[in-house]
mmCIF file of C-alpha atoms in Angstrom:
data_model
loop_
_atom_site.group_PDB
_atom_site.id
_atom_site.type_symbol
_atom_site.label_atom_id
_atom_site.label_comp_id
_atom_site.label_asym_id
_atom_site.label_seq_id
_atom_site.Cartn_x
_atom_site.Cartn_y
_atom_site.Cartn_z
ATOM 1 C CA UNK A 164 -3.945 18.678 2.309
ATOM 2 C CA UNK A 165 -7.010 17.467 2.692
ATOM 3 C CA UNK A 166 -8.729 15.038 5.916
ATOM 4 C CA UNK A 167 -8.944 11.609 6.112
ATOM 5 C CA UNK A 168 -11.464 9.745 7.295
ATOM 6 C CA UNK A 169 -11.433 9.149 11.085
ATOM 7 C CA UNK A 170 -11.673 4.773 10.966
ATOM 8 C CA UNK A 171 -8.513 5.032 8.598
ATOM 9 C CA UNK A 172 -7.013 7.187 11.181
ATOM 10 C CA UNK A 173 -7.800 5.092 14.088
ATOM 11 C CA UNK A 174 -6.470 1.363 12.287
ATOM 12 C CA UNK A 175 -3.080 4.237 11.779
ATOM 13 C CA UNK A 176 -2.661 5.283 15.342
ATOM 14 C CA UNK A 177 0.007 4.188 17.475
ATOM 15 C CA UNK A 178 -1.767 1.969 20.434
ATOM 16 C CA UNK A 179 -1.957 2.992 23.642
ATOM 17 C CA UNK A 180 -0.679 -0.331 24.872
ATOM 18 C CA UNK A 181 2.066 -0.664 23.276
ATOM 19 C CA UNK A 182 3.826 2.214 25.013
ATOM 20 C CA UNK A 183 2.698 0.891 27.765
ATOM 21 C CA UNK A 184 4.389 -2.760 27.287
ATOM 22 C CA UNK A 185 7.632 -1.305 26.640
ATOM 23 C CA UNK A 186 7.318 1.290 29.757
ATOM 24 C CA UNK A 187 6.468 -2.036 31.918
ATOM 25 C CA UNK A 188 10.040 -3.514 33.189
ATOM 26 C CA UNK A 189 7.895 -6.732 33.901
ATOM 27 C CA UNK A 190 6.816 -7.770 30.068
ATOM 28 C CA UNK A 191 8.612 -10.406 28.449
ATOM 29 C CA UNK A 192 11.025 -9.745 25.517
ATOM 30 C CA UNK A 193 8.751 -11.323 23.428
ATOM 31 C CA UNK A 194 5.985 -8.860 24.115
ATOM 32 C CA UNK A 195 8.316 -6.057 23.980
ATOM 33 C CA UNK A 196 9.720 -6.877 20.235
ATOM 34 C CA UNK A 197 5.980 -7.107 19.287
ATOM 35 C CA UNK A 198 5.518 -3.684 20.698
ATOM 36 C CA UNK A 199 8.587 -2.326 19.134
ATOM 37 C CA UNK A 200 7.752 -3.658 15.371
ATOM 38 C CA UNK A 201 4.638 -2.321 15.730
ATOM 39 C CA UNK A 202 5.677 0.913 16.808
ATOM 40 C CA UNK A 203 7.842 1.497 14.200
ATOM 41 C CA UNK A 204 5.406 0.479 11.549
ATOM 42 C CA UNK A 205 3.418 3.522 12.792
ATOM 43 C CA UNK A 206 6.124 5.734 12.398
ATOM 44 C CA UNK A 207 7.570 6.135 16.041
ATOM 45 C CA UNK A 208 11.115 5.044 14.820
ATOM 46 C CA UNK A 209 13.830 7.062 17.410
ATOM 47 C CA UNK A 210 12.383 6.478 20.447
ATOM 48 C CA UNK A 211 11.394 2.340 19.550
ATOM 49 C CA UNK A 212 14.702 2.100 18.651
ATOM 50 C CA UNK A 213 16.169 3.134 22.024
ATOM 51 C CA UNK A 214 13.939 0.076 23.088
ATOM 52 C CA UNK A 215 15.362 -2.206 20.512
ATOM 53 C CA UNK A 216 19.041 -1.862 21.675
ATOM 54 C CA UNK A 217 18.071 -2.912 25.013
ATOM 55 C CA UNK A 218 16.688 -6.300 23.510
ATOM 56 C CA UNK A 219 20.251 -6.933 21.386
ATOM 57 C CA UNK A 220 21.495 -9.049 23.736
ATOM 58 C CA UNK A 221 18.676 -11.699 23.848
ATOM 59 C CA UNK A 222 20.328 -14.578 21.515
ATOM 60 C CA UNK A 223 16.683 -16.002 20.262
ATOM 61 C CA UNK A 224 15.574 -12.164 19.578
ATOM 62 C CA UNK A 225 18.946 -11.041 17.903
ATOM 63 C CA UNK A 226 18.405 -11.765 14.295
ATOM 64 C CA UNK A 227 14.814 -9.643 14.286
ATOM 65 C CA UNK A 228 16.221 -7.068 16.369
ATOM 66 C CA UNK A 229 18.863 -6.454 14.032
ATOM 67 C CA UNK A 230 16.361 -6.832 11.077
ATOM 68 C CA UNK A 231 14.359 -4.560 13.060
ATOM 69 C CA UNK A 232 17.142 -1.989 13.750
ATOM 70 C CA UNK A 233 18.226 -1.902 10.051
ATOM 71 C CA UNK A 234 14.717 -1.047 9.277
ATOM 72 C CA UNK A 235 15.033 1.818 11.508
ATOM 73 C CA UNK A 236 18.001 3.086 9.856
ATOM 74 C CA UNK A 237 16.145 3.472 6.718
ATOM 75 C CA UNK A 238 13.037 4.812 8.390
ATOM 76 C CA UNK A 239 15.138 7.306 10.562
ATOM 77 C CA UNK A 240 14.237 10.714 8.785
ATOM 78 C CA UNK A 241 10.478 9.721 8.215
ATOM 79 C CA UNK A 242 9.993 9.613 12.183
ATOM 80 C CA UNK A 243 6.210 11.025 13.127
ATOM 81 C CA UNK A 244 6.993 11.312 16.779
ATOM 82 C CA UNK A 245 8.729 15.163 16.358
ATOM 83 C CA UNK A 246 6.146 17.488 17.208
ATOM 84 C CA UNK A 247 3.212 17.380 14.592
ATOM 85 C CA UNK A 248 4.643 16.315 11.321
ATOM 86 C CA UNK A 249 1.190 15.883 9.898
ATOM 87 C CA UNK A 250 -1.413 17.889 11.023
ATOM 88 C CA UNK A 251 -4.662 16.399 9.592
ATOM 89 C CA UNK A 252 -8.121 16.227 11.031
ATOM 90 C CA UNK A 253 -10.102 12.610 11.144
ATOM 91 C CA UNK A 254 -13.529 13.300 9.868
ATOM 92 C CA UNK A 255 -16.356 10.855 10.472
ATOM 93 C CA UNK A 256 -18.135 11.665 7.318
ATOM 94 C CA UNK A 257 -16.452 11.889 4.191
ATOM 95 C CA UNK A 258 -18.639 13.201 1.436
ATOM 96 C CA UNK A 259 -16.939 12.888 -1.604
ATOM 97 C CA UNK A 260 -15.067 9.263 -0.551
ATOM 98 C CA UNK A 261 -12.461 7.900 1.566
ATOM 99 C CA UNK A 262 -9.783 9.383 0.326
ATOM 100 C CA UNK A 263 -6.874 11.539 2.060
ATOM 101 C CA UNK A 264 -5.275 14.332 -0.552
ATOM 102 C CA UNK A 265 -1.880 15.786 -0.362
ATOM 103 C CA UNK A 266 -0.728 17.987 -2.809
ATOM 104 C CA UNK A 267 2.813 18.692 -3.623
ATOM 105 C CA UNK A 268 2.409 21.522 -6.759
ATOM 106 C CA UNK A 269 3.294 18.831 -9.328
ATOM 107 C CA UNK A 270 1.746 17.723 -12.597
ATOM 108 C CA UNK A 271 2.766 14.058 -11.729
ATOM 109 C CA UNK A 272 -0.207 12.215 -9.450
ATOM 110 C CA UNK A 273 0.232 8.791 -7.499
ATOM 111 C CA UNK A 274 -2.840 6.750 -6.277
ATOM 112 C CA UNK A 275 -1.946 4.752 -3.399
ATOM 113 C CA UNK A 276 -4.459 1.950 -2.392
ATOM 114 C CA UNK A 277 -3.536 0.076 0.898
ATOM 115 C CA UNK A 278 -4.712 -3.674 1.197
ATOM 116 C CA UNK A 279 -6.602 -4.852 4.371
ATOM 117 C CA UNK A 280 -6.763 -2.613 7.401
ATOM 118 C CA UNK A 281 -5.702 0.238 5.447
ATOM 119 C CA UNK A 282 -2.213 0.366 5.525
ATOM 120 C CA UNK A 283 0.932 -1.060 3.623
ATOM 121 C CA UNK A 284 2.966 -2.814 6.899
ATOM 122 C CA UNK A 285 3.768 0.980 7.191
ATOM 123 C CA UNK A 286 1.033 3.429 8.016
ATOM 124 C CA UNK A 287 -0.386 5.676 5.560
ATOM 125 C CA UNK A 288 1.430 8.295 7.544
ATOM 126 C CA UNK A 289 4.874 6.928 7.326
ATOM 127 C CA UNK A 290 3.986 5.891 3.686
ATOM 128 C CA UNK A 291 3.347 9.622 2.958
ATOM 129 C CA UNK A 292 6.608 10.696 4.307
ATOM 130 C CA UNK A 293 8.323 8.004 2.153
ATOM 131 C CA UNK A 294 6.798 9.179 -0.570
ATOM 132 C CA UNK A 295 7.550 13.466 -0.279
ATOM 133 C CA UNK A 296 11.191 12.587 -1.484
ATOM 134 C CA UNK A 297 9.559 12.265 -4.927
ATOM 135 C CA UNK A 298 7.672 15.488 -5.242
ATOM 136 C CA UNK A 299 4.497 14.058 -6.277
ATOM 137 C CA UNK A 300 1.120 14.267 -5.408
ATOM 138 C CA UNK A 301 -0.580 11.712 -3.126
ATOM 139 C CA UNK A 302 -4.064 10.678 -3.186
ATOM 140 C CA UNK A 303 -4.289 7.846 -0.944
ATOM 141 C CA UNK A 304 -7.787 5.569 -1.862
ATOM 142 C CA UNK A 305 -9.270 3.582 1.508
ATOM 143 C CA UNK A 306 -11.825 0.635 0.805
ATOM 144 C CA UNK A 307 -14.577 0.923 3.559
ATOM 145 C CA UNK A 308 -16.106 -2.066 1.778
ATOM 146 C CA UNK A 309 -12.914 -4.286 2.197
ATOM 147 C CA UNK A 310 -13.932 -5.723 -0.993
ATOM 148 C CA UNK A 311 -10.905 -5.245 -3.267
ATOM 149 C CA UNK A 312 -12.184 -1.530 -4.004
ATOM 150 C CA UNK A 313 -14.962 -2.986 -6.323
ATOM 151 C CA UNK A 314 -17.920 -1.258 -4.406
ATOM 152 C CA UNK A 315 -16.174 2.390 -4.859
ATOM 153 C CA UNK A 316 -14.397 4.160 -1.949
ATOM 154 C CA UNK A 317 -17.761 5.299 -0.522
ATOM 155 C CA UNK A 318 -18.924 8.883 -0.352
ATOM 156 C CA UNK A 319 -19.854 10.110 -3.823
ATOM 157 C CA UNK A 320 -17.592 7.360 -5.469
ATOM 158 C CA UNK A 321 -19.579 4.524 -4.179
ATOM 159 C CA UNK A 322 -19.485 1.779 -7.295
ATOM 160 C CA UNK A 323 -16.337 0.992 -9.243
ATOM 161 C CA UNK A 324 -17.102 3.265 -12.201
ATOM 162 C CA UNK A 325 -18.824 6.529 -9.330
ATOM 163 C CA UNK A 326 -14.963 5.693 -7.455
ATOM 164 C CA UNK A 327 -13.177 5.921 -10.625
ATOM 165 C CA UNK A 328 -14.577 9.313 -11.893
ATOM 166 C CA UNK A 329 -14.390 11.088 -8.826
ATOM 167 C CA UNK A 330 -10.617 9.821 -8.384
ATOM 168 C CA UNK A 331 -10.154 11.174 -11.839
ATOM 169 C CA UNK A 332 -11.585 14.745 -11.128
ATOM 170 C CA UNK A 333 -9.846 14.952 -7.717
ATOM 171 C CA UNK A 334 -6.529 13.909 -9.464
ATOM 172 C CA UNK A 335 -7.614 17.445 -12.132
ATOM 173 C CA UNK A 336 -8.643 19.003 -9.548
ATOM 174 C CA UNK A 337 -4.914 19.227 -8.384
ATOM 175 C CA UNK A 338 -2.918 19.558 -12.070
ATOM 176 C CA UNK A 339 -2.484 15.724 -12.636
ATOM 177 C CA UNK A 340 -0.956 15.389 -16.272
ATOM 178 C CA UNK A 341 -0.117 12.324 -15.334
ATOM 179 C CA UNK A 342 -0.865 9.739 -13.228
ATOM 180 C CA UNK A 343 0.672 6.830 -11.039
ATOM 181 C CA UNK A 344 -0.922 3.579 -9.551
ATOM 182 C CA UNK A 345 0.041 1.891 -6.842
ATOM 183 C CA UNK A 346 -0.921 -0.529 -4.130
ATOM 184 C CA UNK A 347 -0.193 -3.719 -1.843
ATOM 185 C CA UNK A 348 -2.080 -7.275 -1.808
ATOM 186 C CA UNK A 349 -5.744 -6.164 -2.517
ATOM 187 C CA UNK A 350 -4.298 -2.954 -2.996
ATOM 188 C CA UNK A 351 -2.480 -4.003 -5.235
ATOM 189 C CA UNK A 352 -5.411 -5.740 -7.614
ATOM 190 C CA UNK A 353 -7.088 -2.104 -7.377
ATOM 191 C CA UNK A 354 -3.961 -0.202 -8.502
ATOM 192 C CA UNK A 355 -3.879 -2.224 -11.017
ATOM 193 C CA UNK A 356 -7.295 -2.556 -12.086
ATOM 194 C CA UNK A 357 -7.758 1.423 -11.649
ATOM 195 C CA UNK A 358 -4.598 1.952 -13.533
ATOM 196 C CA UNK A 359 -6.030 0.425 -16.887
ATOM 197 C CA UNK A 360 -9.180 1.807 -16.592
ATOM 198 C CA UNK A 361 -8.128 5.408 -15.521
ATOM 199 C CA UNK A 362 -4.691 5.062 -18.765
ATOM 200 C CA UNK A 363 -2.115 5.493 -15.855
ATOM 201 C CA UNK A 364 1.332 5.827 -16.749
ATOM 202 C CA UNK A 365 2.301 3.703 -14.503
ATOM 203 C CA UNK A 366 1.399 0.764 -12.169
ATOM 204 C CA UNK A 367 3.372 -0.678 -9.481
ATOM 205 C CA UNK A 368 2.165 -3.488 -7.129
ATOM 206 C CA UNK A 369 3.328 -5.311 -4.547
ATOM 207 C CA UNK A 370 2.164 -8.770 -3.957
ATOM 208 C CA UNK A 371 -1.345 -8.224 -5.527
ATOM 209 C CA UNK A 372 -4.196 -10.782 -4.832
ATOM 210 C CA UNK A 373 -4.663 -11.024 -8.959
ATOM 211 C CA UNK A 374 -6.515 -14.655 -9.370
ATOM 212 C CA UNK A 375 -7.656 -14.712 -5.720
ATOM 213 C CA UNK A 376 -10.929 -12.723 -6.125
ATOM 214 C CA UNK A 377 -12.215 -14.618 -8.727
ATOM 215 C CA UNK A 378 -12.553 -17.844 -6.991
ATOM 216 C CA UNK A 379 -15.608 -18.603 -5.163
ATOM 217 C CA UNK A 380 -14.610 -17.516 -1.202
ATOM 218 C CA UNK A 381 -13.651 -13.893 -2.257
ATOM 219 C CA UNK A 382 -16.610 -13.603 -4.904
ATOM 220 C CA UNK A 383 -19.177 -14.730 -2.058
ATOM 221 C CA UNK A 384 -16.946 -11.980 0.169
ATOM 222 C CA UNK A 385 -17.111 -9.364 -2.652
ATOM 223 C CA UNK A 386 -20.993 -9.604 -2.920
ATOM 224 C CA UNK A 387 -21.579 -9.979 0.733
ATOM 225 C CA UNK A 388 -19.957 -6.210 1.145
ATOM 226 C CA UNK A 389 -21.061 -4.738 -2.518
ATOM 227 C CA UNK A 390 -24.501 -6.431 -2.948
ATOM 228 C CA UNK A 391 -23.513 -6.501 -6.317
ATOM 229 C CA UNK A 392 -22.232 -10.177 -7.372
ATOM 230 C CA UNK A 393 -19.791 -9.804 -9.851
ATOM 231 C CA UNK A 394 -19.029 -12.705 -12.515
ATOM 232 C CA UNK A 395 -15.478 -13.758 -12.365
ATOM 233 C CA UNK A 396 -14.900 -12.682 -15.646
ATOM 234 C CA UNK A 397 -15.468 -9.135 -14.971
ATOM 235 C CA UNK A 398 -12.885 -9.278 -12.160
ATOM 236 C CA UNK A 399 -10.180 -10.573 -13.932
ATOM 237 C CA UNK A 400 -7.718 -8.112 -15.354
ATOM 238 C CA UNK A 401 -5.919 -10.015 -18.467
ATOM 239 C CA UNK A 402 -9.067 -8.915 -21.199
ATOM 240 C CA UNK A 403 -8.474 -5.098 -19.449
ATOM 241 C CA UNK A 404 -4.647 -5.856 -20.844
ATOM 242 C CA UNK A 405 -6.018 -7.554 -24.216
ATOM 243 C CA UNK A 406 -8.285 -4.473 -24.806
ATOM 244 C CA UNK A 407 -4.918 -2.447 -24.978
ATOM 245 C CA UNK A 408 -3.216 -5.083 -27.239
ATOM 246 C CA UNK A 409 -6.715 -5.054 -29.761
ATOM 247 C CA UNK A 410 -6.877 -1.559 -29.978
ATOM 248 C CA UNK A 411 -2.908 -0.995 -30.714
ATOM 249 C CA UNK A 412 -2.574 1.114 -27.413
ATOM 250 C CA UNK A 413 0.211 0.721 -24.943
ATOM 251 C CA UNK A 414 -0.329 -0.522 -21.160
ATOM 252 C CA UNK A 415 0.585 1.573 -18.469
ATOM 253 C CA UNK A 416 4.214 0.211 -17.564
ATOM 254 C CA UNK A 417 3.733 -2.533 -14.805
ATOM 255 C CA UNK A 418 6.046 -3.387 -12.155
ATOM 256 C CA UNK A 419 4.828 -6.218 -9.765
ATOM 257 C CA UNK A 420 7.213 -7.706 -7.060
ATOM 258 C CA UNK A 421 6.641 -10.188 -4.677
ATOM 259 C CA UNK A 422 8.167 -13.177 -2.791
ATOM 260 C CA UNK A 423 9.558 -15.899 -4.729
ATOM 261 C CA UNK A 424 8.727 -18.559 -1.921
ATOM 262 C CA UNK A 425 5.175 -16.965 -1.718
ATOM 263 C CA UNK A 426 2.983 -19.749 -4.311
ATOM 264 C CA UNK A 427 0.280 -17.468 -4.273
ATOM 265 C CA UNK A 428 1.609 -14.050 -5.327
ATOM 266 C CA UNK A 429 3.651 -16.078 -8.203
ATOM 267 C CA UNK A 430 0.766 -17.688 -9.656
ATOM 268 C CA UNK A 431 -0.954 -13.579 -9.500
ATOM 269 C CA UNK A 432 2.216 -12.118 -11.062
ATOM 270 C CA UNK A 433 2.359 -15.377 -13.688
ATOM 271 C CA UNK A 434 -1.005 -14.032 -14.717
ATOM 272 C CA UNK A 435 0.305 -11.129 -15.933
ATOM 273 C CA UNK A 436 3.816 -11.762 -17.266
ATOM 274 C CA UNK A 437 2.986 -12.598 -20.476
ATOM 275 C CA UNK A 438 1.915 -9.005 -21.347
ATOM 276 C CA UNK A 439 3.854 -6.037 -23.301
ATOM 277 C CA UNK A 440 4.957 -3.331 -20.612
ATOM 278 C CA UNK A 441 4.670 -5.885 -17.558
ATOM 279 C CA UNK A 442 7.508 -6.928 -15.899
ATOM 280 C CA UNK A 443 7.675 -9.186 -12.866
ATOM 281 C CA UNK A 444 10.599 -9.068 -9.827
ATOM 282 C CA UNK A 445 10.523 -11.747 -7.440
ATOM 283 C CA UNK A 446 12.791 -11.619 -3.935
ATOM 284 C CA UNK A 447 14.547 -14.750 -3.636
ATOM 285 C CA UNK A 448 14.555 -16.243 -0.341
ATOM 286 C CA UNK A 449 11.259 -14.278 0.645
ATOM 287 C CA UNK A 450 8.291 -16.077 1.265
ATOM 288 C CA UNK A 451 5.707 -13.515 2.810
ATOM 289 C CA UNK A 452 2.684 -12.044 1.097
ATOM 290 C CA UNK A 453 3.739 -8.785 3.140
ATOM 291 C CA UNK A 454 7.018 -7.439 1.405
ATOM 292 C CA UNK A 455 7.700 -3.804 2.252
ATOM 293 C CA UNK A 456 9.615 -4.721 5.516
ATOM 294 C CA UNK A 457 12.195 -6.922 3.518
ATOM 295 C CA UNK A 458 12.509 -3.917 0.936
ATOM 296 C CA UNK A 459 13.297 -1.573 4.149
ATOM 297 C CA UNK A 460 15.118 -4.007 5.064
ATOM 298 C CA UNK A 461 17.465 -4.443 1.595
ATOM 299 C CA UNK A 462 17.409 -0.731 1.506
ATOM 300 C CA UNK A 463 15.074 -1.121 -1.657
ATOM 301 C CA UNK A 464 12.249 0.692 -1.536
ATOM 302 C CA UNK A 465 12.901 4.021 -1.868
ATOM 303 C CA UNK A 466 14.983 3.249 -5.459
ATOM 304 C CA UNK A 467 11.958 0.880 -6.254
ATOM 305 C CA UNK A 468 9.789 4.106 -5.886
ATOM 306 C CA UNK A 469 11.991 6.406 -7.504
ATOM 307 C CA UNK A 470 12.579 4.209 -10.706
ATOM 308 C CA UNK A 471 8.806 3.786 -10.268
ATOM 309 C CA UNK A 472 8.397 7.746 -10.853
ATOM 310 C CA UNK A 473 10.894 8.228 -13.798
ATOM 311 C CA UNK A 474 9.552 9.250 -17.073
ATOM 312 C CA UNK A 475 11.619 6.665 -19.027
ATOM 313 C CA UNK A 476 12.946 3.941 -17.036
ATOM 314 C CA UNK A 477 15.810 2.331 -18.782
ATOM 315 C CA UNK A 478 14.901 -0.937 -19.660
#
């Protein structure tokens, strides 16, 4: 297991605060369900969730407190507040890029990039204990650029194509024979985008920003963090799909889901649809860009990630 780089770490720690609004009889239910979602994001489940019961009987908080405590159910065993689950070490420098490595002694690999404040609802912590089930590696990829991972993952990958072939040799480095993508929002563009271009097996986003960094706000974003302006043509992944189609290859197999009330992630995911190997699952009656806590939720996430891991997915 390797570090991870210590501003990753501190947008993944459990607030100080937050314990403290829940120890503080005075705070207002209000406050104290904020405290207790975000709690559990970060992966203190057990002892939240003794704070969660005492909110059940609030009438206006009883439908997210149940939500909440259903969650919990599903995040029970992943729980980081037992002793030191993972011991890792923050490092302010990371030489070779922002990147956090844990091997599991398998030839199967997964790249996991995070959107915006470098987690998915669920810290990269928790989302490394939902992910040991499967026995694969875990490379998680940070963005210090927040710039859709087009300026490289700084360190020695710094630059899409520097980010790309250090990911590649760190993925060899640890007996990858094969190799998974997969991300959230602007996350999810780069699992997708790094997916093509690194011949993944397979890709599997959640609500990715696919049109959005093309259009003039995000471009002017994008070259305000990269220096590098990039046309939108060279951001746009449907000729990286084409390319595969022209030269009679086959895509990595794409899964994208996202909110069926969300207009924006439907118009991303419509970008897509049209191509061999991608297939598109929308969640009726969900209309937030940020889906993992209706998955928990539904209890489907952790099939979601295992079909997302089988070698031949039935169709």
């Amino acid at each position: 297991m390797s570090n991870i780089p210590e501003w990753v770490h501190a947008l993944n720690k459990p607030p100080g605060y937050a314990f403290e609004v829940l120890k503080d009889p005075g705070s207002s239910p209000e406050r104290r369900l904020a405290a207790c979602q975000l709690l559990i994001r970060l992966g203190i489940v057990r002892w939240t969730a003794e704070h969660l019961e005492a909110l059940r009987s609030i009438p206006e908080l009883a439908v997210r407190v149940e939500q909440l405590l259903a969650i919990c159910g599903e995040l029970w065993d992943t729980d980081l507040s037992q002793g030191d689950p993972l011991p890792v070490f923050p490092l302010d420098d990371c030489p070779v890029g922002d990147v956090w490595v844990v091997p599991a002694g398998s030839d199967r690999t997964v790249l996991v990039f995070p959107g915006r404040f470098s987690h998915m609802w669920v810290s990269v912590y928790l989302m490394q204990r939902l992910l040991e089930p499967h026995g694969v590696n875990v490379i998680h990829v940070f963005d210090p650029l927040d710039a859709f991972y087009l300026g490289g993952i700084g360190g020695m990958g710094r630059g899409l194509a520097a980010a790309q072939d250090i990911l590649r040799r760190l993925a060899a480095n640890i007996g990858t024979r094969r190799l998974y993508c997969f991300g959230q929002s602007s996350g999810g563009y780069a699992a997708l985008r790094y997916g093509l271009e690194l011949g993944a097996t397979a890709m599997l986003a959640f609500s990715p920003m696919v049109f959005q960094p093309r259009g003039p706000r995000w471009l002017e974003h994008i070259h305000a963090k990269t220096g590098h302006r990039f046309a939108p043509e060279a951001i746009d992944l449907r000729p990286l799909y084409r390319r595969y189609e022209e030269e009679g290859r086959t895509a990595p197999r794409t899964s994208i889901f996202c909110g069926a009330g969300n207009r924006a992630d439907m118009r991303s995911a419509a970008e897509l649809t049209g191509f061999k190997g991608v297939k598109h699952f929308t969640l009726e009656g969900i209309a937030t860009h940020d889906i993992i806590p209706n998955l928990l939720h539904a209890q489907l996430l952790q099939p979601i990630l295992a079909r997302f891991f089988e070698d031949d997915p039935p169709a």
